[in-house]
C-alpha cells in the first residue's frame, strides 16, 4: 500500500485479538482526502473495532494506522484534535435542549464562539426550529442529526460515522445521506460503516468489505459489481399456468419466482445469445413472454456472494 499526498487515512497490516479470537487479521486500506469511504461487513466482522483503533479508543496488537500523517498510537492526542466520532447510538443529553447540547460540547472543545457555532450547525442539520426544545422530545432522526451537529464542532477534517442511520425511518435516512454528501463536498473526509448496502452504494466513493477480520474485496461500487459476471432477467407472463411451464422449461438458469410480482427471475451472463436462447425455447413451447426486465448485479448481490464464498456457503 502506497501512501500519497491525497491519502488522509492509511492502515497497514493491522491486527487485533481479544484473547483467542482474532478480530482483525493484517488488514490494509487507504482513504483519500475529502472522500466517503465505506467499510462493510456482517456483525462481528471487525468494523467497529477498526473505527475504535482509528479514533484512538483502542490500541492495535500489531500494524500501523495513520491519519493525516499522525500515528494513531504514538500521536493519539494530536489525532483526537483532527477527528470526530459519531457512534451507533446518539450520545446526547436528553435533559438539555438541542442548542444546550451543542454549546456544551463546543465549550469542552474550546471552540472560539460556541453560541454562534451551535446555531450555524443546528441550521446545517435542519434543527434550528427545534433548538430550544428538550432532546427528550426529539425523534430518533432528530437525535442522530443533533449528534452529527455536535460531531462537526471545530470543523474536523475527518469524521467517523459508525452505522449512522441505524433505526431511522426512510425519510430520516435520506436526510442523513444528503448531509453526509454535503460534508464530503465541503472537503471533510467521511469514514462510514453500515449494514445497509444501498447506503454504501449511494454514498461511498470507495468501499472495502471486511469478513472474519480480513479485507476480502475493495473498490468503487461499480468495480465490485463487475466481480459478478452474472445478472438477472425477470420474465412476466399473461397467465398463471404459463409461469409454471416456463419455470420447468428454464431450470438450468436457476429460476426463482418473485412472490410479489409472480414473475420468474433467471440468472444470466447478460449475453444476447443466452437471452435469445431462453426466448426461443419459450416461443417454441408456445409460451409468450408478456414482459422482460434485465437487472444487473447489485452491491447486495456482490456482498452476499463474496461473504458466502468465504464462509463456504
mmCIF file of C-alpha atoms in Angstrom:
data_model
loop_
_atom_site.group_PDB
_atom_site.id
_atom_site.type_symbol
_atom_site.label_atom_id
_atom_site.label_comp_id
_atom_site.label_asym_id
_atom_site.label_seq_id
_atom_site.Cartn_x
_atom_site.Cartn_y
_atom_site.Cartn_z
ATOM 1 C CA UNK A 1 0.000 0.000 0.000
ATOM 2 C CA UNK A 2 1.481 3.299 -1.143
ATOM 3 C CA UNK A 3 0.619 6.446 0.797
ATOM 4 C CA UNK A 4 0.324 9.618 -1.305
ATOM 5 C CA UNK A 5 -0.393 13.285 -0.607
ATOM 6 C CA UNK A 6 -4.061 12.577 -1.360
ATOM 7 C CA UNK A 7 -4.195 9.899 1.347
ATOM 8 C CA UNK A 8 -5.547 11.005 4.728
ATOM 9 C CA UNK A 9 -6.019 7.563 6.364
ATOM 10 C CA UNK A 10 -3.645 4.655 5.854
ATOM 11 C CA UNK A 11 -3.860 1.266 7.545
ATOM 12 C CA UNK A 12 -1.134 -1.322 7.143
ATOM 13 C CA UNK A 13 -1.127 -4.922 8.422
ATOM 14 C CA UNK A 14 -3.442 -4.011 11.291
ATOM 15 C CA UNK A 15 -4.089 -6.796 13.794
ATOM 16 C CA UNK A 16 -6.287 -7.050 16.877
ATOM 17 C CA UNK A 17 -7.301 -10.028 19.011
ATOM 18 C CA UNK A 18 -9.458 -10.500 22.086
ATOM 19 C CA UNK A 19 -7.952 -13.474 23.945
ATOM 20 C CA UNK A 20 -8.006 -16.313 21.386
ATOM 21 C CA UNK A 21 -10.359 -14.560 18.953
ATOM 22 C CA UNK A 22 -8.629 -12.654 16.148
ATOM 23 C CA UNK A 23 -10.866 -9.748 15.157
ATOM 24 C CA UNK A 24 -8.539 -8.095 12.621
ATOM 25 C CA UNK A 25 -6.009 -10.086 10.623
ATOM 26 C CA UNK A 26 -3.444 -7.890 8.831
ATOM 27 C CA UNK A 27 -5.919 -5.573 7.119
ATOM 28 C CA UNK A 28 -4.742 -2.907 4.669
ATOM 29 C CA UNK A 29 -6.544 0.017 3.059
ATOM 30 C CA UNK A 30 -6.244 3.758 2.470
ATOM 31 C CA UNK A 31 -8.718 6.637 2.267
ATOM 32 C CA UNK A 32 -8.431 9.738 0.070
ATOM 33 C CA UNK A 33 -8.929 13.240 1.434
ATOM 34 C CA UNK A 34 -12.439 14.618 1.007
ATOM 35 C CA UNK A 35 -13.908 11.250 0.033
ATOM 36 C CA UNK A 36 -16.581 8.999 1.534
ATOM 37 C CA UNK A 37 -15.143 5.611 2.443
ATOM 38 C CA UNK A 38 -17.437 2.744 3.450
ATOM 39 C CA UNK A 39 -16.334 -0.285 5.448
ATOM 40 C CA UNK A 40 -18.850 -3.092 5.036
ATOM 41 C CA UNK A 41 -19.192 -6.358 6.900
ATOM 42 C CA UNK A 42 -21.554 -8.601 8.819
ATOM 43 C CA UNK A 43 -21.998 -8.267 12.568
ATOM 44 C CA UNK A 44 -18.739 -9.222 14.268
ATOM 45 C CA UNK A 45 -16.644 -8.707 11.125
ATOM 46 C CA UNK A 46 -14.437 -6.118 12.841
ATOM 47 C CA UNK A 47 -15.907 -2.811 11.593
ATOM 48 C CA UNK A 48 -16.399 -1.164 14.990
ATOM 49 C CA UNK A 49 -13.022 -2.453 16.207
ATOM 50 C CA UNK A 50 -11.385 -0.766 13.211
ATOM 51 C CA UNK A 51 -13.103 2.531 13.972
ATOM 52 C CA UNK A 52 -12.143 2.301 17.662
ATOM 53 C CA UNK A 53 -8.484 1.866 16.702
ATOM 54 C CA UNK A 54 -8.589 4.758 14.236
ATOM 55 C CA UNK A 55 -10.315 7.023 16.773
ATOM 56 C CA UNK A 56 -7.671 6.138 19.444
ATOM 57 C CA UNK A 57 -10.183 4.330 21.695
ATOM 58 C CA UNK A 58 -8.369 1.020 21.245
ATOM 59 C CA UNK A 59 -4.754 0.046 20.607
ATOM 60 C CA UNK A 60 -3.889 -2.470 17.884
ATOM 61 C CA UNK A 61 -1.777 -5.518 18.639
ATOM 62 C CA UNK A 62 0.353 -5.076 15.512
ATOM 63 C CA UNK A 63 0.477 -2.986 12.365
ATOM 64 C CA UNK A 64 0.018 0.740 11.902
ATOM 65 C CA UNK A 65 -2.775 3.245 11.401
ATOM 66 C CA UNK A 66 -2.001 6.803 10.301
ATOM 67 C CA UNK A 67 -4.374 9.773 9.988
ATOM 68 C CA UNK A 68 -3.142 12.907 8.252
ATOM 69 C CA UNK A 69 0.450 11.787 8.836
ATOM 70 C CA UNK A 70 -0.096 11.058 12.548
ATOM 71 C CA UNK A 71 0.268 7.573 14.003
ATOM 72 C CA UNK A 72 -2.919 6.898 15.997
ATOM 73 C CA UNK A 73 -0.995 5.085 18.736
ATOM 74 C CA UNK A 74 2.066 7.295 19.062
ATOM 75 C CA UNK A 75 0.280 10.615 18.433
ATOM 76 C CA UNK A 76 -3.132 9.823 19.927
ATOM 77 C CA UNK A 77 -3.723 13.247 21.471
ATOM 78 C CA UNK A 78 -2.946 15.069 18.221
ATOM 79 C CA UNK A 79 -5.140 12.648 16.269
ATOM 80 C CA UNK A 80 -8.108 13.371 18.553
ATOM 81 C CA UNK A 81 -7.858 17.056 17.677
ATOM 82 C CA UNK A 82 -8.478 16.407 13.961
ATOM 83 C CA UNK A 83 -11.157 13.697 14.087
ATOM 84 C CA UNK A 84 -14.709 13.294 15.297
ATOM 85 C CA UNK A 85 -16.717 10.158 16.023
ATOM 86 C CA UNK A 86 -20.446 9.532 15.862
ATOM 87 C CA UNK A 87 -21.330 6.107 17.251
ATOM 88 C CA UNK A 88 -24.232 3.782 16.557
ATOM 89 C CA UNK A 89 -26.396 5.497 19.170
ATOM 90 C CA UNK A 90 -26.850 9.250 19.610
ATOM 91 C CA UNK A 91 -24.735 10.469 22.562
ATOM 92 C CA UNK A 92 -26.919 13.372 23.645
ATOM 93 C CA UNK A 93 -28.200 14.663 26.999
ATOM 94 C CA UNK A 94 -31.993 14.298 26.993
ATOM 95 C CA UNK A 95 -32.418 16.800 29.818
ATOM 96 C CA UNK A 96 -30.900 19.640 27.801
ATOM 97 C CA UNK A 97 -32.198 21.388 24.719
ATOM 98 C CA UNK A 98 -30.615 20.795 21.336
ATOM 99 C CA UNK A 99 -28.848 24.166 21.488
ATOM 100 C CA UNK A 100 -27.551 23.499 25.028
ATOM 101 C CA UNK A 101 -26.130 20.128 23.929
ATOM 102 C CA UNK A 102 -24.164 21.676 21.086
ATOM 103 C CA UNK A 103 -22.962 24.638 23.184
ATOM 104 C CA UNK A 104 -21.764 22.310 25.941
ATOM 105 C CA UNK A 105 -19.622 20.275 23.549
ATOM 106 C CA UNK A 106 -18.371 23.494 21.951
ATOM 107 C CA UNK A 107 -17.112 24.750 25.305
ATOM 108 C CA UNK A 108 -15.472 21.394 26.067
ATOM 109 C CA UNK A 109 -13.668 21.577 22.731
ATOM 110 C CA UNK A 110 -12.671 25.201 23.354
ATOM 111 C CA UNK A 111 -14.489 26.471 20.265
ATOM 112 C CA UNK A 112 -13.922 30.236 19.941
ATOM 113 C CA UNK A 113 -17.604 31.191 19.714
ATOM 114 C CA UNK A 114 -19.683 28.170 20.810
ATOM 115 C CA UNK A 115 -23.014 30.043 20.670
ATOM 116 C CA UNK A 116 -22.557 31.200 17.086
ATOM 117 C CA UNK A 117 -21.136 27.818 16.055
ATOM 118 C CA UNK A 118 -24.069 25.989 17.689
ATOM 119 C CA UNK A 119 -26.650 27.990 15.739
ATOM 120 C CA UNK A 120 -24.757 27.528 12.466
ATOM 121 C CA UNK A 121 -24.552 23.748 12.913
ATOM 122 C CA UNK A 122 -28.141 23.371 14.066
ATOM 123 C CA UNK A 123 -29.167 25.175 10.904
ATOM 124 C CA UNK A 124 -26.956 22.897 8.848
ATOM 125 C CA UNK A 125 -28.731 19.772 10.166
ATOM 126 C CA UNK A 126 -32.202 21.362 9.964
ATOM 127 C CA UNK A 127 -32.771 21.576 13.716
ATOM 128 C CA UNK A 128 -32.834 25.329 14.276
ATOM 129 C CA UNK A 129 -36.614 25.433 14.793
ATOM 130 C CA UNK A 130 -36.371 22.719 17.472
ATOM 131 C CA UNK A 131 -33.152 24.065 19.008
ATOM 132 C CA UNK A 132 -34.811 25.186 22.259
ATOM 133 C CA UNK A 133 -36.831 22.002 22.759
ATOM 134 C CA UNK A 134 -35.567 19.377 25.180
ATOM 135 C CA UNK A 135 -33.898 16.449 23.439
ATOM 136 C CA UNK A 136 -36.271 14.083 25.286
ATOM 137 C CA UNK A 137 -38.957 15.286 22.865
ATOM 138 C CA UNK A 138 -36.819 14.609 19.750
ATOM 139 C CA UNK A 139 -37.471 11.732 17.349
ATOM 140 C CA UNK A 140 -34.721 9.210 16.573
ATOM 141 C CA UNK A 141 -33.831 11.004 13.352
ATOM 142 C CA UNK A 142 -33.602 14.364 15.122
ATOM 143 C CA UNK A 143 -31.291 12.892 17.767
ATOM 144 C CA UNK A 144 -28.999 11.459 15.094
ATOM 145 C CA UNK A 145 -28.857 14.853 13.360
ATOM 146 C CA UNK A 146 -28.098 16.557 16.667
ATOM 147 C CA UNK A 147 -25.334 14.031 17.321
ATOM 148 C CA UNK A 148 -23.903 14.802 13.885
ATOM 149 C CA UNK A 149 -24.006 18.555 14.596
ATOM 150 C CA UNK A 150 -22.070 18.002 17.829
ATOM 151 C CA UNK A 151 -19.506 15.916 15.945
ATOM 152 C CA UNK A 152 -18.937 18.720 13.435
ATOM 153 C CA UNK A 153 -17.911 21.295 16.033
ATOM 154 C CA UNK A 154 -14.494 22.695 15.197
ATOM 155 C CA UNK A 155 -14.683 21.511 11.550
ATOM 156 C CA UNK A 156 -12.704 18.270 11.955
ATOM 157 C CA UNK A 157 -11.106 17.151 8.670
ATOM 158 C CA UNK A 158 -12.043 13.513 9.374
ATOM 159 C CA UNK A 159 -15.332 12.248 10.766
ATOM 160 C CA UNK A 160 -16.139 8.626 11.630
ATOM 161 C CA UNK A 161 -19.770 7.573 11.314
ATOM 162 C CA UNK A 162 -20.402 4.133 12.812
ATOM 163 C CA UNK A 163 -23.718 2.946 11.344
ATOM 164 C CA UNK A 164 -25.203 6.470 11.402
ATOM 165 C CA UNK A 165 -28.669 5.564 10.085
ATOM 166 C CA UNK A 166 -29.410 2.519 12.267
ATOM 167 C CA UNK A 167 -33.016 2.647 13.439
ATOM 168 C CA UNK A 168 -34.003 5.621 11.288
ATOM 169 C CA UNK A 169 -37.140 5.721 9.151
ATOM 170 C CA UNK A 170 -36.659 6.012 5.353
ATOM 171 C CA UNK A 171 -37.209 9.785 5.287
ATOM 172 C CA UNK A 172 -34.706 10.427 8.085
ATOM 173 C CA UNK A 173 -32.226 8.101 6.408
ATOM 174 C CA UNK A 174 -32.428 10.034 3.127
ATOM 175 C CA UNK A 175 -31.965 13.289 5.034
ATOM 176 C CA UNK A 176 -28.838 11.887 6.715
ATOM 177 C CA UNK A 177 -27.489 10.711 3.350
ATOM 178 C CA UNK A 178 -27.829 14.229 1.960
ATOM 179 C CA UNK A 179 -25.948 15.708 4.922
ATOM 180 C CA UNK A 180 -23.148 13.165 4.546
ATOM 181 C CA UNK A 181 -22.841 14.041 0.849
ATOM 182 C CA UNK A 182 -22.653 17.738 1.708
ATOM 183 C CA UNK A 183 -19.929 17.040 4.272
ATOM 184 C CA UNK A 184 -17.732 15.385 1.659
ATOM 185 C CA UNK A 185 -18.493 18.139 -0.861
ATOM 186 C CA UNK A 186 -17.183 20.668 1.674
ATOM 187 C CA UNK A 187 -13.867 18.762 1.946
ATOM 188 C CA UNK A 188 -14.493 16.625 5.042
ATOM 189 C CA UNK A 189 -13.336 13.015 4.827
ATOM 190 C CA UNK A 190 -16.117 10.666 5.917
ATOM 191 C CA UNK A 191 -15.320 7.147 7.165
ATOM 192 C CA UNK A 192 -18.569 5.205 7.233
ATOM 193 C CA UNK A 193 -19.579 1.783 8.472
ATOM 194 C CA UNK A 194 -23.010 0.494 7.562
ATOM 195 C CA UNK A 195 -25.051 -2.656 7.183
ATOM 196 C CA UNK A 196 -27.271 -1.022 4.576
ATOM 197 C CA UNK A 197 -25.809 -1.958 1.204
ATOM 198 C CA UNK A 198 -27.868 0.641 -0.670
ATOM 199 C CA UNK A 199 -26.397 3.274 1.663
ATOM 200 C CA UNK A 200 -22.843 2.395 0.669
ATOM 201 C CA UNK A 201 -23.875 2.134 -2.978
ATOM 202 C CA UNK A 202 -25.336 5.647 -2.924
ATOM 203 C CA UNK A 203 -22.739 7.399 -0.766
ATOM 204 C CA UNK A 204 -19.318 5.797 -0.990
ATOM 205 C CA UNK A 205 -16.503 6.751 -3.343
ATOM 206 C CA UNK A 206 -14.557 3.705 -2.165
ATOM 207 C CA UNK A 207 -15.695 0.503 -0.439
ATOM 208 C CA UNK A 208 -13.874 -2.243 1.441
ATOM 209 C CA UNK A 209 -15.621 -5.443 2.519
ATOM 210 C CA UNK A 210 -14.439 -6.918 5.814
ATOM 211 C CA UNK A 211 -15.152 -10.561 6.593
ATOM 212 C CA UNK A 212 -13.880 -12.522 9.591
ATOM 213 C CA UNK A 213 -11.176 -9.931 10.183
ATOM 214 C CA UNK A 214 -9.876 -9.755 6.602
ATOM 215 C CA UNK A 215 -10.444 -7.389 3.673
ATOM 216 C CA UNK A 216 -11.956 -9.670 1.034
ATOM 217 C CA UNK A 217 -12.831 -7.109 -1.660
ATOM 218 C CA UNK A 218 -12.375 -3.392 -2.325
ATOM 219 C CA UNK A 219 -13.017 -0.776 -4.984
ATOM 220 C CA UNK A 220 -15.783 1.516 -6.141
ATOM 221 C CA UNK A 221 -19.349 0.247 -6.170
ATOM 222 C CA UNK A 222 -19.107 -0.269 -9.930
ATOM 223 C CA UNK A 223 -15.769 -2.110 -9.564
ATOM 224 C CA UNK A 224 -17.315 -4.515 -7.061
ATOM 225 C CA UNK A 225 -20.385 -5.156 -9.199
ATOM 226 C CA UNK A 226 -18.091 -6.193 -12.054
ATOM 227 C CA UNK A 227 -16.838 -9.046 -9.862
ATOM 228 C CA UNK A 228 -20.115 -10.819 -10.609
ATOM 229 C CA UNK A 229 -20.386 -11.690 -14.302
ATOM 230 C CA UNK A 230 -23.985 -12.753 -13.809
ATOM 231 C CA UNK A 231 -27.074 -10.610 -13.653
ATOM 232 C CA UNK A 232 -30.765 -11.405 -13.667
ATOM 233 C CA UNK A 233 -33.690 -11.088 -16.007
ATOM 234 C CA UNK A 234 -37.297 -11.074 -14.901
ATOM 235 C CA UNK A 235 -39.969 -12.584 -17.168
ATOM 236 C CA UNK A 236 -43.681 -11.833 -16.891
ATOM 237 C CA UNK A 237 -46.455 -13.870 -18.493
ATOM 238 C CA UNK A 238 -50.112 -13.378 -19.375
ATOM 239 C CA UNK A 239 -51.440 -16.382 -17.458
ATOM 240 C CA UNK A 240 -50.516 -18.083 -14.170
ATOM 241 C CA UNK A 241 -50.192 -21.552 -15.747
ATOM 242 C CA UNK A 242 -47.556 -20.177 -18.131
ATOM 243 C CA UNK A 243 -45.376 -19.237 -15.145
ATOM 244 C CA UNK A 244 -45.151 -22.884 -14.026
ATOM 245 C CA UNK A 245 -44.493 -24.152 -17.551
ATOM 246 C CA UNK A 246 -41.733 -21.597 -18.141
ATOM 247 C CA UNK A 247 -40.186 -22.380 -14.747
ATOM 248 C CA UNK A 248 -39.839 -26.079 -15.696
ATOM 249 C CA UNK A 249 -38.516 -25.271 -19.167
ATOM 250 C CA UNK A 250 -35.759 -22.939 -17.924
ATOM 251 C CA UNK A 251 -34.466 -24.870 -14.897
ATOM 252 C CA UNK A 252 -30.822 -24.665 -15.989
ATOM 253 C CA UNK A 253 -30.941 -20.882 -15.450
ATOM 254 C CA UNK A 254 -31.626 -21.207 -11.705
ATOM 255 C CA UNK A 255 -35.181 -19.847 -11.847
ATOM 256 C CA UNK A 256 -36.997 -18.425 -8.871
ATOM 257 C CA UNK A 257 -40.400 -16.783 -8.568
ATOM 258 C CA UNK A 258 -40.821 -13.234 -7.341
ATOM 259 C CA UNK A 259 -43.613 -13.688 -4.816
ATOM 260 C CA UNK A 260 -44.804 -10.098 -5.168
ATOM 261 C CA UNK A 261 -44.965 -9.835 -8.949
ATOM 262 C CA UNK A 262 -45.368 -13.571 -9.754
ATOM 263 C CA UNK A 263 -42.641 -13.217 -12.355
ATOM 264 C CA UNK A 264 -39.773 -15.616 -12.983
ATOM 265 C CA UNK A 265 -36.267 -14.417 -12.106
ATOM 266 C CA UNK A 266 -33.435 -16.078 -14.059
ATOM 267 C CA UNK A 267 -29.660 -15.925 -13.694
ATOM 268 C CA UNK A 268 -27.946 -14.715 -16.862
ATOM 269 C CA UNK A 269 -24.476 -13.783 -18.077
ATOM 270 C CA UNK A 270 -26.075 -10.829 -19.873
ATOM 271 C CA UNK A 271 -25.187 -12.075 -23.366
ATOM 272 C CA UNK A 272 -27.631 -11.653 -26.239
ATOM 273 C CA UNK A 273 -27.003 -15.292 -27.212
ATOM 274 C CA UNK A 274 -28.171 -16.606 -23.854
ATOM 275 C CA UNK A 275 -31.264 -14.417 -23.684
ATOM 276 C CA UNK A 276 -32.162 -15.313 -27.280
ATOM 277 C CA UNK A 277 -31.866 -18.995 -26.354
ATOM 278 C CA UNK A 278 -34.249 -18.529 -23.414
ATOM 279 C CA UNK A 279 -36.828 -16.674 -25.512
ATOM 280 C CA UNK A 280 -36.594 -19.181 -28.400
ATOM 281 C CA UNK A 281 -37.271 -22.069 -26.027
ATOM 282 C CA UNK A 282 -40.355 -20.345 -24.678
ATOM 283 C CA UNK A 283 -41.548 -19.423 -28.181
ATOM 284 C CA UNK A 284 -41.164 -22.998 -29.449
ATOM 285 C CA UNK A 285 -43.147 -24.230 -26.451
ATOM 286 C CA UNK A 286 -45.909 -21.763 -27.231
ATOM 287 C CA UNK A 287 -45.332 -19.680 -24.075
ATOM 288 C CA UNK A 288 -45.459 -15.976 -24.998
ATOM 289 C CA UNK A 289 -43.475 -13.543 -22.830
ATOM 290 C CA UNK A 290 -45.509 -10.518 -21.765
ATOM 291 C CA UNK A 291 -42.676 -8.593 -20.131
ATOM 292 C CA UNK A 292 -38.873 -8.808 -19.882
ATOM 293 C CA UNK A 293 -36.756 -6.764 -17.471
ATOM 294 C CA UNK A 294 -32.964 -7.039 -17.239
ATOM 295 C CA UNK A 295 -31.326 -6.415 -13.857
ATOM 296 C CA UNK A 296 -27.590 -6.013 -13.278
ATOM 297 C CA UNK A 297 -25.925 -7.312 -10.092
ATOM 298 C CA UNK A 298 -26.477 -5.100 -7.065
ATOM 299 C CA UNK A 299 -23.956 -4.350 -4.330
ATOM 300 C CA UNK A 300 -26.025 -6.651 -2.121
ATOM 301 C CA UNK A 301 -25.595 -9.480 -4.654
ATOM 302 C CA UNK A 302 -21.829 -8.908 -4.581
ATOM 303 C CA UNK A 303 -21.678 -8.737 -0.786
ATOM 304 C CA UNK A 304 -23.715 -11.915 -0.221
ATOM 305 C CA UNK A 305 -21.776 -13.813 -2.895
ATOM 306 C CA UNK A 306 -18.353 -12.830 -1.526
ATOM 307 C CA UNK A 307 -19.301 -13.468 2.111
ATOM 308 C CA UNK A 308 -20.930 -16.769 1.154
ATOM 309 C CA UNK A 309 -17.848 -17.946 -0.741
ATOM 310 C CA UNK A 310 -15.525 -17.021 2.122
ATOM 311 C CA UNK A 311 -17.715 -18.822 4.641
ATOM 312 C CA UNK A 312 -18.074 -21.869 2.417
ATOM 313 C CA UNK A 313 -21.789 -21.332 1.900
#
